[in-house]
Amino acid sequence: MRTRPLKVALLGCGVVGSEVARIMTTHADDLTARIGAPVELAGIAVRRPDRVREGVPAELVTTDATALVKRGDIDVVIEVIGGIEPARKLIMTAFEQGASVVSANKALVAADGAALHAAAEEHGADLYYEAAVAGAIPLVRPLRESLAGDKVNRVLGIVNGTTNFILDRMDSSGAGYSEALDEATALGYAEADPTADVEGFDAAAKAAILAGIAFHTRVTIDDVHREGLTEVTAADIVSAKRMGCTVKLLAICERAADGASVTARVHPAMIPLTHPLASVREAYNAVFVESEAAGQLMFYGPGAGGSPTASAVLGDLVAVCRNKLNESTGPGESAYTQLPVGPMGEVVTRYHISLDVADKPGVLAQVAMVFAEHGVSIDTVRQQGRPDGDGEASLVVVTHRAADAALSSTVEALRNLDTVRGVASIMRVEGE
Ligand code: HSE
């Protein structure tokens, strides 16, 4: 056992950082035994020193993150600041100093992962980021290491807890989107500005990271097709229930059928109640992985929060410290397949389309003809007259599998029909 400690700089001491500091202190003996050397928290960089939490050693706190990273004896930098800058610059500085980095920063890894990996490799350091995707749930390491000998074809996940909470409330209580969002805010799941969650940016960053690792290629957040859940209505939830489905905000990463490209997307979708992801309630996350040899795997657990995210950070800390002691590094970026990321139009799936139409002879035939003209095959149609008898009806069409581009042209043509008063909603049907 080495007695000289490995020195750790912690950048950020919010909900996650303060848990990391607490666990490093309270579990110091176990961490030492598991790593084979003591780990010492050498400094904690914060923006607002007056906000430092209870249990965090005040004497370690500094507002000069750059000086902490550059002081010359830091072995590992833990970055839990989030956002692009100054996190990016601090991580690059850490690598230049020969330190390994553990980060929880999904936005940065999804935007600039390739450059970060290249810098880590150049300086013989590690870059680990298990906490960037789905909090405590082990996903990065299973995909990067445990499944490294297999071929992953599809990753389908609920990777945002806030939106899962909102959709779960809409499903269980019949609440509308705004009401469910208010409840999520009151309970502390949704932030004061919920844009990153409800517009799907958070999930898109995670989808980019998962797709890159799963398919051994490069995918950035800009490659991910993104739709949030703000347009999901109580009527969509009722319609999903009628079909034996529920609505989830899904991150879907797929290898194309010909294997020549991949796609990554985030959007609300109906999934059958029989699918394992349908039973993921409240703010939990789960990711379903389909691979050639292993078959179907599901990873489930808390995807956010200080303590669960700190668990993932500390797992990475142990791994990079062990590598340091062995004078080695863990796996770096694997992007050798160089598969291009295909456009959304190439995605093939099923659709649930809800139309407001004139309730008169020939309308159904007209609508069916538009689908036929665009090569989109209809699976089921359900028409419902309006109780107020205003001469309109709701028409719900569920299609067989079709390309997204064909569905978009179909919907555009439907909007041009005089008898179609409006397209109330379009939702993809996944997981069948
Ligand atoms: N805001 C995210 C969520 C957690 O609701 O899942 C951090 O990625």
CSV table of C-alpha atoms and ligand atoms in Angstrom, one decimal:
chain,number,residue,atom,x,y,z
A,1,MET,CA,0.0,0.0,0.0
A,2,ARG,CA,1.4,3.4,-1.0
A,3,THR,CA,1.3,5.9,1.8
A,4,ARG,CA,1.7,9.1,-0.3
A,5,PRO,CA,-1.8,10.2,-1.1
A,6,LEU,CA,-3.2,10.9,-4.5
A,7,LYS,CA,-4.3,14.5,-4.5
A,8,VAL,CA,-7.7,15.5,-5.8
A,9,ALA,CA,-9.0,18.9,-6.8
A,10,LEU,CA,-12.8,19.3,-6.7
A,11,LEU,CA,-14.2,22.0,-9.1
A,12,GLY,CA,-17.7,22.9,-8.0
A,13,CYS,CA,-19.4,22.4,-4.7
A,14,GLY,CA,-23.1,22.4,-5.4
A,15,VAL,CA,-25.5,19.6,-4.8
A,16,VAL,CA,-23.2,17.0,-6.4
A,17,GLY,CA,-19.8,18.4,-5.4
A,18,SER,CA,-20.7,18.7,-1.7
A,19,GLU,CA,-21.8,15.0,-1.7
A,20,VAL,CA,-18.6,14.0,-3.4
A,21,ALA,CA,-16.6,15.9,-0.7
A,22,ARG,CA,-18.7,14.4,2.1
A,23,ILE,CA,-18.3,10.8,0.8
A,24,MET,CA,-14.6,11.2,0.2
A,25,THR,CA,-14.2,12.3,3.8
A,26,THR,CA,-16.6,9.7,5.5
A,27,HIS,CA,-15.5,6.8,3.3
A,28,ALA,CA,-11.8,7.6,3.2
A,29,ASP,CA,-10.6,4.3,4.7
A,30,ASP,CA,-12.7,2.2,2.3
A,31,LEU,CA,-11.5,4.3,-0.7
A,32,THR,CA,-7.9,3.9,0.4
A,33,ALA,CA,-8.3,0.2,0.7
A,34,ARG,CA,-10.0,-0.1,-2.7
A,35,ILE,CA,-7.5,2.1,-4.5
A,36,GLY,CA,-4.4,1.0,-2.8
A,37,ALA,CA,-3.4,4.5,-1.7
A,38,PRO,CA,-5.0,7.3,0.3
A,39,VAL,CA,-6.9,9.9,-1.7
A,40,GLU,CA,-6.7,13.5,-0.3
A,41,LEU,CA,-9.0,16.3,-1.2
A,42,ALA,CA,-6.5,19.0,-1.8
A,43,GLY,CA,-8.8,21.9,-2.7
A,44,ILE,CA,-12.3,22.8,-3.6
A,45,ALA,CA,-12.9,25.6,-6.1
A,46,VAL,CA,-16.2,27.4,-5.8
A,47,ARG,CA,-17.7,30.6,-7.3
A,48,ARG,CA,-19.5,31.7,-4.1
A,49,PRO,CA,-17.5,30.8,-0.9
A,50,ASP,CA,-20.3,32.0,1.3
A,51,ARG,CA,-22.5,29.2,-0.1
A,52,VAL,CA,-20.3,26.3,0.9
A,53,ARG,CA,-22.2,23.5,2.5
A,54,GLU,CA,-22.0,22.0,6.0
A,55,GLY,CA,-19.4,19.3,6.3
A,56,VAL,CA,-17.2,20.7,3.5
A,57,PRO,CA,-13.8,21.6,5.0
A,58,ALA,CA,-13.7,25.4,4.8
A,59,GLU,CA,-9.9,25.5,4.8
A,60,LEU,CA,-9.9,23.7,1.4
A,61,VAL,CA,-12.1,26.2,-0.4
A,62,THR,CA,-10.8,28.6,-3.0
A,63,THR,CA,-12.3,30.8,-5.6
A,64,ASP,CA,-9.3,30.4,-7.9
A,65,ALA,CA,-10.0,27.2,-9.8
A,66,THR,CA,-7.2,27.7,-12.3
A,67,ALA,CA,-4.6,28.1,-9.6
A,68,LEU,CA,-5.9,25.0,-7.9
A,69,VAL,CA,-5.6,22.9,-11.1
A,70,LYS,CA,-2.1,24.4,-11.8
A,71,ARG,CA,-0.6,24.0,-8.4
A,72,GLY,CA,1.6,21.2,-9.6
A,73,ASP,CA,0.7,18.3,-7.3
A,74,ILE,CA,-2.9,17.4,-8.4
A,75,ASP,CA,-3.4,13.8,-9.6
A,76,VAL,CA,-7.1,14.0,-10.4
A,77,VAL,CA,-9.5,16.8,-11.1
A,78,ILE,CA,-13.2,16.3,-10.5
A,79,GLU,CA,-15.3,18.7,-12.5
A,80,VAL,CA,-18.8,19.2,-11.4
A,81,ILE,CA,-19.3,22.8,-12.5
A,82,GLY,CA,-21.3,22.0,-15.6
A,83,GLY,CA,-21.7,24.1,-18.8
A,84,ILE,CA,-19.1,24.7,-21.4
A,85,GLU,CA,-16.9,27.4,-20.0
A,86,PRO,CA,-14.9,27.7,-17.7
A,87,ALA,CA,-15.2,23.9,-17.4
A,88,ARG,CA,-13.6,23.2,-20.7
A,89,LYS,CA,-10.6,25.4,-20.1
A,90,LEU,CA,-10.1,24.0,-16.6
A,91,ILE,CA,-10.2,20.4,-17.9
A,92,MET,CA,-7.7,21.2,-20.7
A,93,THR,CA,-5.4,22.8,-18.1
A,94,ALA,CA,-5.8,19.7,-15.9
A,95,PHE,CA,-4.6,17.5,-18.8
A,96,GLU,CA,-1.7,19.8,-19.6
A,97,GLN,CA,-0.7,19.3,-15.9
A,98,GLY,CA,-0.8,15.5,-16.3
A,99,ALA,CA,-3.9,15.1,-14.1
A,100,SER,CA,-6.7,12.8,-15.0
A,101,VAL,CA,-10.3,14.1,-15.1
A,102,VAL,CA,-13.6,12.8,-13.8
A,103,SER,CA,-16.5,14.9,-15.0
A,104,ALA,CA,-20.3,14.9,-14.7
A,105,ASN,CA,-20.6,17.5,-17.5
A,106,LYS,CA,-22.9,16.1,-20.2
A,107,ALA,CA,-23.2,19.4,-22.1
A,108,LEU,CA,-19.4,19.6,-22.5
A,109,VAL,CA,-18.8,16.0,-23.4
A,110,ALA,CA,-21.7,16.0,-25.9
A,111,ALA,CA,-20.4,19.2,-27.5
A,112,ASP,CA,-16.7,18.6,-27.5
A,113,GLY,CA,-15.9,15.1,-26.4
A,114,ALA,CA,-13.5,14.4,-29.2
A,115,ALA,CA,-11.2,17.3,-28.3
A,116,LEU,CA,-11.3,16.4,-24.6
A,117,HIS,CA,-10.4,12.8,-25.4
A,118,ALA,CA,-7.6,13.9,-27.7
A,119,ALA,CA,-6.1,16.1,-25.0
A,120,ALA,CA,-6.4,13.3,-22.4
A,121,GLU,CA,-4.6,10.9,-24.7
A,122,GLU,CA,-1.9,13.5,-25.6
A,123,HIS,CA,-1.0,13.9,-22.0
A,124,GLY,CA,-1.4,10.3,-20.9
A,125,ALA,CA,-4.4,11.0,-18.7
A,126,ASP,CA,-7.8,9.6,-18.2
A,127,LEU,CA,-11.2,11.2,-19.0
A,128,TYR,CA,-14.1,9.5,-17.2
A,129,TYR,CA,-17.7,10.7,-17.2
A,130,GLU,CA,-20.0,8.1,-15.9
A,131,ALA,CA,-22.0,10.7,-14.0
A,132,ALA,CA,-22.8,12.6,-17.2
A,133,VAL,CA,-25.4,10.2,-18.3
A,134,ALA,CA,-28.3,9.1,-16.0
A,135,GLY,CA,-26.8,9.8,-12.6
A,136,ALA,CA,-26.0,6.7,-10.6
A,137,ILE,CA,-26.9,4.2,-13.4
A,138,PRO,CA,-23.8,2.5,-14.7
A,139,LEU,CA,-24.0,3.0,-18.5
A,140,VAL,CA,-20.8,4.6,-19.8
A,141,ARG,CA,-18.6,1.8,-18.3
A,142,PRO,CA,-20.9,-1.1,-19.4
A,143,LEU,CA,-21.1,0.3,-22.9
A,144,ARG,CA,-17.4,1.2,-23.1
A,145,GLU,CA,-16.0,-1.9,-21.4
A,146,SER,CA,-18.5,-4.7,-20.6
A,147,LEU,CA,-20.1,-4.6,-24.1
A,148,ALA,CA,-16.8,-3.8,-25.9
A,149,GLY,CA,-16.8,-7.3,-27.5
A,150,ASP,CA,-20.5,-7.2,-28.6
A,151,LYS,CA,-22.3,-5.2,-31.3
A,152,VAL,CA,-24.9,-2.7,-30.0
A,153,ASN,CA,-27.7,-2.0,-32.4
A,154,ARG,CA,-30.0,0.1,-30.4
A,155,VAL,CA,-30.2,2.2,-27.2
A,156,LEU,CA,-33.6,3.3,-26.1
A,157,GLY,CA,-33.8,5.2,-22.9
A,158,ILE,CA,-35.6,7.5,-20.4
A,159,VAL,CA,-32.6,9.7,-19.5
A,160,ASN,CA,-34.4,12.7,-18.0
A,161,GLY,CA,-36.0,12.4,-14.6
A,162,THR,CA,-37.9,15.7,-14.7
A,163,THR,CA,-39.8,15.0,-17.9
A,164,ASN,CA,-40.5,11.4,-16.8
A,165,PHE,CA,-42.0,12.8,-13.6
A,166,ILE,CA,-44.2,15.2,-15.6
A,167,LEU,CA,-45.4,12.5,-18.1
A,168,ASP,CA,-46.0,10.0,-15.2
A,169,ARG,CA,-48.2,12.6,-13.4
A,170,MET,CA,-50.1,13.3,-16.7
A,171,ASP,CA,-50.6,9.6,-17.1
A,172,SER,CA,-51.7,8.8,-13.5
A,173,SER,CA,-53.8,11.8,-12.7
A,174,GLY,CA,-55.0,13.1,-16.1
A,175,ALA,CA,-53.3,16.4,-15.4
A,176,GLY,CA,-52.3,18.7,-18.3
A,177,TYR,CA,-48.7,19.5,-19.1
A,178,SER,CA,-48.7,22.9,-17.2
A,179,GLU,CA,-50.2,21.4,-14.1
A,180,ALA,CA,-47.8,18.5,-14.1
A,181,LEU,CA,-44.9,20.9,-14.6
A,182,ASP,CA,-46.0,23.1,-11.7
A,183,GLU,CA,-46.1,20.0,-9.5
A,184,ALA,CA,-42.6,19.0,-10.7
A,185,THR,CA,-41.3,22.5,-9.8
A,186,ALA,CA,-43.0,22.5,-6.4
A,187,LEU,CA,-41.4,19.2,-5.5
A,188,GLY,CA,-37.9,20.4,-6.7
A,189,TYR,CA,-37.6,18.1,-9.8
A,190,ALA,CA,-38.0,20.9,-12.3
A,191,GLU,CA,-35.7,23.9,-12.1
A,192,ALA,CA,-37.0,27.5,-12.1
A,193,ASP,CA,-36.1,27.6,-15.8
A,194,PRO,CA,-37.1,24.1,-17.0
A,195,THR,CA,-36.1,24.7,-20.6
A,196,ALA,CA,-33.1,22.2,-20.7
A,197,ASP,CA,-35.3,19.4,-19.4
A,198,VAL,CA,-38.7,20.0,-21.1
A,199,GLU,CA,-37.3,21.0,-24.5
A,200,GLY,CA,-35.1,17.9,-24.5
A,201,PHE,CA,-31.6,19.5,-24.5
A,202,ASP,CA,-30.5,17.5,-21.4
A,203,ALA,CA,-31.7,14.2,-22.9
A,204,ALA,CA,-30.1,15.1,-26.3
A,205,ALA,CA,-26.7,15.6,-24.7
A,206,LYS,CA,-27.0,12.2,-23.0
A,207,ALA,CA,-28.2,10.6,-26.3
A,208,ALA,CA,-25.1,12.0,-28.1
A,209,ILE,CA,-22.8,10.5,-25.5
A,210,LEU,CA,-24.5,7.1,-25.5
A,211,ALA,CA,-24.7,6.9,-29.3
A,212,GLY,CA,-21.0,7.7,-29.7
A,213,ILE,CA,-19.9,5.1,-27.2
A,214,ALA,CA,-22.4,2.4,-28.3
A,215,PHE,CA,-21.6,2.7,-32.0
A,216,HIS,CA,-17.9,3.6,-31.7
A,217,THR,CA,-18.3,6.7,-33.6
A,218,ARG,CA,-18.6,10.5,-33.1
A,219,VAL,CA,-22.0,12.0,-32.3
A,220,THR,CA,-22.4,15.5,-30.9
A,221,ILE,CA,-25.4,17.2,-29.5
A,222,ASP,CA,-25.9,19.0,-32.8
A,223,ASP,CA,-26.4,15.6,-34.6
A,224,VAL,CA,-29.3,14.7,-32.3
A,225,HIS,CA,-32.9,15.4,-33.5
A,226,ARG,CA,-34.7,16.9,-30.6
A,227,GLU,CA,-38.3,17.5,-29.7
A,228,GLY,CA,-39.4,18.4,-26.2
A,229,LEU,CA,-42.6,17.5,-24.4
A,230,THR,CA,-44.3,20.9,-24.2
A,231,GLU,CA,-46.8,19.9,-27.0
A,232,VAL,CA,-47.9,16.7,-25.3
A,233,THR,CA,-51.6,17.0,-24.3
A,234,ALA,CA,-53.9,15.2,-21.9
A,235,ALA,CA,-55.7,14.0,-25.1
A,236,ASP,CA,-52.5,12.3,-26.3
A,237,ILE,CA,-52.2,10.5,-23.0
A,238,VAL,CA,-55.8,9.3,-23.3
A,239,SER,CA,-55.2,8.2,-26.9
A,240,ALA,CA,-52.1,6.3,-25.8
A,241,LYS,CA,-54.0,4.5,-23.1
A,242,ARG,CA,-56.7,3.4,-25.7
A,243,MET,CA,-53.9,1.8,-27.7
A,244,GLY,CA,-52.4,0.0,-24.6
A,245,CYS,CA,-49.5,2.5,-24.5
A,246,THR,CA,-48.1,5.2,-22.3
A,247,VAL,CA,-46.1,8.3,-23.4
A,248,LYS,CA,-42.4,8.7,-22.5
A,249,LEU,CA,-39.7,11.2,-23.6
A,250,LEU,CA,-37.3,8.8,-25.2
A,251,ALA,CA,-33.7,9.1,-26.3
A,252,ILE,CA,-33.2,6.6,-29.2
A,253,CYS,CA,-29.9,5.8,-30.8
A,254,GLU,CA,-30.0,3.3,-33.6
A,255,ARG,CA,-27.8,1.7,-36.2
A,256,ALA,CA,-29.4,1.9,-39.6
A,257,ALA,CA,-30.7,-1.4,-41.1
A,258,ASP,CA,-27.8,-1.4,-43.6
A,259,GLY,CA,-25.3,-0.7,-40.9
A,260,ALA,CA,-23.9,2.3,-42.9
A,261,SER,CA,-25.0,5.1,-40.5
A,262,VAL,CA,-26.5,5.8,-37.1
A,263,THR,CA,-29.3,8.1,-35.9
A,264,ALA,CA,-29.9,9.7,-32.6
A,265,ARG,CA,-33.1,11.4,-31.5
A,266,VAL,CA,-35.1,12.6,-28.5
A,267,HIS,CA,-38.8,13.1,-28.6
A,268,PRO,CA,-42.0,12.0,-26.9
A,269,ALA,CA,-43.3,8.6,-28.0
A,270,MET,CA,-45.9,6.1,-27.2
A,271,ILE,CA,-44.6,2.8,-26.0
A,272,PRO,CA,-46.7,-0.3,-25.2
A,273,LEU,CA,-47.4,-0.9,-21.5
A,274,THR,CA,-45.7,-4.3,-22.0
A,275,HIS,CA,-42.4,-2.7,-22.7
A,276,PRO,CA,-40.0,-2.6,-19.7
A,277,LEU,CA,-39.6,1.2,-20.1
A,278,ALA,CA,-43.3,1.7,-19.6
A,279,SER,CA,-43.0,0.8,-15.9
A,280,VAL,CA,-40.4,3.4,-15.2
A,281,ARG,CA,-42.3,5.8,-13.0
A,282,GLU,CA,-41.7,9.2,-11.3
A,283,ALA,CA,-38.2,10.7,-11.8
A,284,TYR,CA,-36.4,7.4,-12.4
A,285,ASN,CA,-34.3,6.8,-15.5
A,286,ALA,CA,-33.8,3.5,-17.4
A,287,VAL,CA,-32.0,2.6,-20.6
A,288,PHE,CA,-32.7,-0.4,-22.7
A,289,VAL,CA,-29.8,-1.7,-24.8
A,290,GLU,CA,-30.2,-4.2,-27.7
A,291,SER,CA,-27.0,-5.9,-28.8
A,292,GLU,CA,-26.2,-8.8,-31.1
A,293,ALA,CA,-24.8,-11.3,-28.7
A,294,ALA,CA,-26.2,-10.2,-25.3
A,295,GLY,CA,-29.7,-9.5,-26.5
A,296,GLN,CA,-31.8,-7.1,-24.5
A,297,LEU,CA,-30.4,-5.4,-21.3
A,298,MET,CA,-32.0,-2.9,-19.1
A,299,PHE,CA,-30.3,-0.4,-16.7
A,300,TYR,CA,-32.5,1.3,-14.2
A,301,GLY,CA,-32.1,3.7,-11.3
A,302,PRO,CA,-32.0,7.2,-10.1
A,303,GLY,CA,-30.8,9.5,-12.9
A,304,ALA,CA,-30.2,12.7,-10.9
A,305,GLY,CA,-29.7,14.1,-7.4
A,306,GLY,CA,-26.6,14.8,-5.4
A,307,SER,CA,-26.0,11.5,-3.8
A,308,PRO,CA,-26.7,9.2,-6.8
A,309,THR,CA,-24.6,11.4,-9.1
A,310,ALA,CA,-21.8,11.5,-6.5
A,311,SER,CA,-21.9,7.6,-6.5
A,312,ALA,CA,-21.0,7.6,-10.2
A,313,VAL,CA,-18.3,10.3,-9.7
A,314,LEU,CA,-16.7,8.3,-6.9
A,315,GLY,CA,-16.7,5.1,-9.0
A,316,ASP,CA,-14.8,7.0,-11.7
A,317,LEU,CA,-12.5,8.4,-9.1
A,318,VAL,CA,-11.5,5.0,-7.8
A,319,ALA,CA,-11.0,3.8,-11.4
A,320,VAL,CA,-8.7,6.7,-12.5
A,321,CYS,CA,-6.8,6.5,-9.2
A,322,ARG,CA,-6.1,2.8,-9.7
A,323,ASN,CA,-4.9,3.6,-13.3
A,324,LYS,CA,-2.6,6.3,-11.9
A,325,LEU,CA,-1.0,3.9,-9.5
A,326,ASN,CA,-0.5,1.3,-12.3
A,327,GLU,CA,0.9,4.1,-14.4
A,328,SER,CA,-1.7,3.2,-17.1
A,329,THR,CA,-4.9,4.7,-18.4
A,330,GLY,CA,-8.3,3.3,-19.0
A,331,PRO,CA,-10.1,3.1,-22.4
A,332,GLY,CA,-10.1,6.4,-24.4
A,333,GLU,CA,-12.3,7.4,-27.2
A,334,SER,CA,-13.3,4.6,-29.6
A,335,ALA,CA,-14.6,6.2,-32.8
A,336,TYR,CA,-13.0,4.0,-35.3
A,337,THR,CA,-16.2,3.1,-37.2
A,338,GLN,CA,-16.6,6.7,-38.3
A,339,LEU,CA,-20.3,6.0,-39.1
A,340,PRO,CA,-22.1,9.1,-40.3
A,341,VAL,CA,-25.1,10.3,-38.4
A,342,GLY,CA,-28.2,10.1,-40.7
A,343,PRO,CA,-30.9,12.8,-40.8
A,344,MET,CA,-34.2,12.3,-39.0
A,345,GLY,CA,-36.0,11.8,-42.4
A,346,GLU,CA,-34.2,8.4,-42.6
A,347,VAL,CA,-35.6,7.1,-39.3
A,348,VAL,CA,-38.2,4.4,-39.8
A,349,THR,CA,-40.9,4.0,-37.2
A,350,ARG,CA,-44.7,4.0,-36.6
A,351,TYR,CA,-46.9,7.0,-36.1
A,352,HIS,CA,-50.0,8.0,-34.3
A,353,ILE,CA,-51.7,11.0,-36.0
A,354,SER,CA,-54.7,12.7,-34.6
A,355,LEU,CA,-56.7,14.8,-37.1
A,356,ASP,CA,-59.7,17.1,-36.8
A,357,VAL,CA,-61.8,16.5,-39.9
A,358,ALA,CA,-65.1,17.4,-41.5
A,359,ASP,CA,-67.6,14.6,-40.6
A,360,LYS,CA,-69.1,13.9,-44.1
A,361,PRO,CA,-69.0,11.2,-46.8
A,362,GLY,CA,-65.7,10.6,-48.6
A,363,VAL,CA,-63.4,12.3,-46.0
A,364,LEU,CA,-62.0,9.0,-44.7
A,365,ALA,CA,-61.3,7.9,-48.3
A,366,GLN,CA,-59.6,11.2,-49.1
A,367,VAL,CA,-57.4,11.0,-46.0
A,368,ALA,CA,-56.5,7.4,-46.8
A,369,MET,CA,-55.5,8.4,-50.3
A,370,VAL,CA,-53.0,10.9,-49.0
A,371,PHE,CA,-51.3,8.2,-46.9
A,372,ALA,CA,-51.3,5.9,-49.9
A,373,GLU,CA,-49.8,8.5,-52.3
A,374,HIS,CA,-46.9,9.0,-49.9
A,375,GLY,CA,-46.3,5.3,-49.4
A,376,VAL,CA,-47.3,5.3,-45.8
A,377,SER,CA,-49.3,2.2,-44.9
A,378,ILE,CA,-52.2,2.6,-42.4
A,379,ASP,CA,-52.5,0.0,-39.6
A,380,THR,CA,-55.7,1.3,-37.8
A,381,VAL,CA,-58.1,4.1,-38.0
A,382,ARG,CA,-60.5,5.3,-35.3
A,383,GLN,CA,-63.1,7.9,-35.9
A,384,GLN,CA,-65.0,9.6,-33.2
A,385,GLY,CA,-67.9,12.1,-33.7
A,386,ARG,CA,-67.9,15.3,-31.5
A,387,PRO,CA,-70.6,15.4,-28.8
A,388,ASP,CA,-71.3,19.0,-29.7
A,389,GLY,CA,-72.4,17.9,-33.2
A,390,ASP,CA,-70.5,20.7,-35.0
A,391,GLY,CA,-70.1,18.5,-38.1
A,392,GLU,CA,-66.5,17.6,-37.2
A,393,ALA,CA,-64.9,14.4,-36.0
A,394,SER,CA,-61.6,13.3,-34.6
A,395,LEU,CA,-59.7,10.8,-36.7
A,396,VAL,CA,-56.9,8.8,-35.2
A,397,VAL,CA,-54.6,7.1,-37.7
A,398,VAL,CA,-51.9,4.6,-36.6
A,399,THR,CA,-49.4,3.7,-39.4
A,400,HIS,CA,-47.2,0.8,-40.1
A,401,ARG,CA,-43.5,1.5,-40.1
A,402,ALA,CA,-42.6,4.3,-42.5
A,403,ALA,CA,-39.7,6.8,-43.0
A,404,ASP,CA,-40.0,10.0,-41.1
A,405,ALA,CA,-39.6,12.0,-44.3
A,406,ALA,CA,-42.6,10.2,-45.9
A,407,LEU,CA,-44.7,10.8,-42.8
A,408,SER,CA,-43.7,14.6,-42.9
A,409,SER,CA,-44.8,14.9,-46.5
A,410,THR,CA,-48.0,13.0,-45.7
A,411,VAL,CA,-48.8,15.4,-42.9
A,412,GLU,CA,-48.0,18.4,-45.1
A,413,ALA,CA,-50.5,17.1,-47.8
A,414,LEU,CA,-53.1,16.4,-45.1
A,415,ARG,CA,-52.9,20.0,-43.9
A,416,ASN,CA,-53.7,21.2,-47.5
A,417,LEU,CA,-57.0,19.2,-47.6
A,418,ASP,CA,-60.1,21.4,-47.1
A,419,THR,CA,-61.7,18.6,-45.1
A,420,VAL,CA,-58.8,18.4,-42.6
A,421,ARG,CA,-59.5,21.2,-40.2
A,422,GLY,CA,-56.3,20.6,-38.2
A,423,VAL,CA,-53.6,18.1,-37.2
A,424,ALA,CA,-54.1,17.9,-33.5
A,425,SER,CA,-51.0,15.8,-32.8
A,426,ILE,CA,-48.4,13.5,-34.3
A,427,MET,CA,-46.6,11.1,-32.1
A,428,ARG,CA,-44.2,8.3,-32.9
A,429,VAL,CA,-44.9,4.8,-31.6
A,430,GLU,CA,-41.8,3.0,-30.4
A,431,GLY,CA,-40.7,-0.2,-28.6
A,432,GLU,CA,-42.7,-2.7,-30.4
B,1,HSE,N1,-32.2,17.6,-14.9
B,1,HSE,C1,-31.9,16.2,-15.2
B,1,HSE,C2,-33.1,15.3,-15.0
B,1,HSE,C3,-30.8,15.7,-14.3
B,1,HSE,O1,-34.2,15.8,-14.7
B,1,HSE,O2,-32.9,14.1,-15.2
B,1,HSE,C4,-29.4,16.1,-14.7
B,1,HSE,O3,-29.1,15.6,-16.0
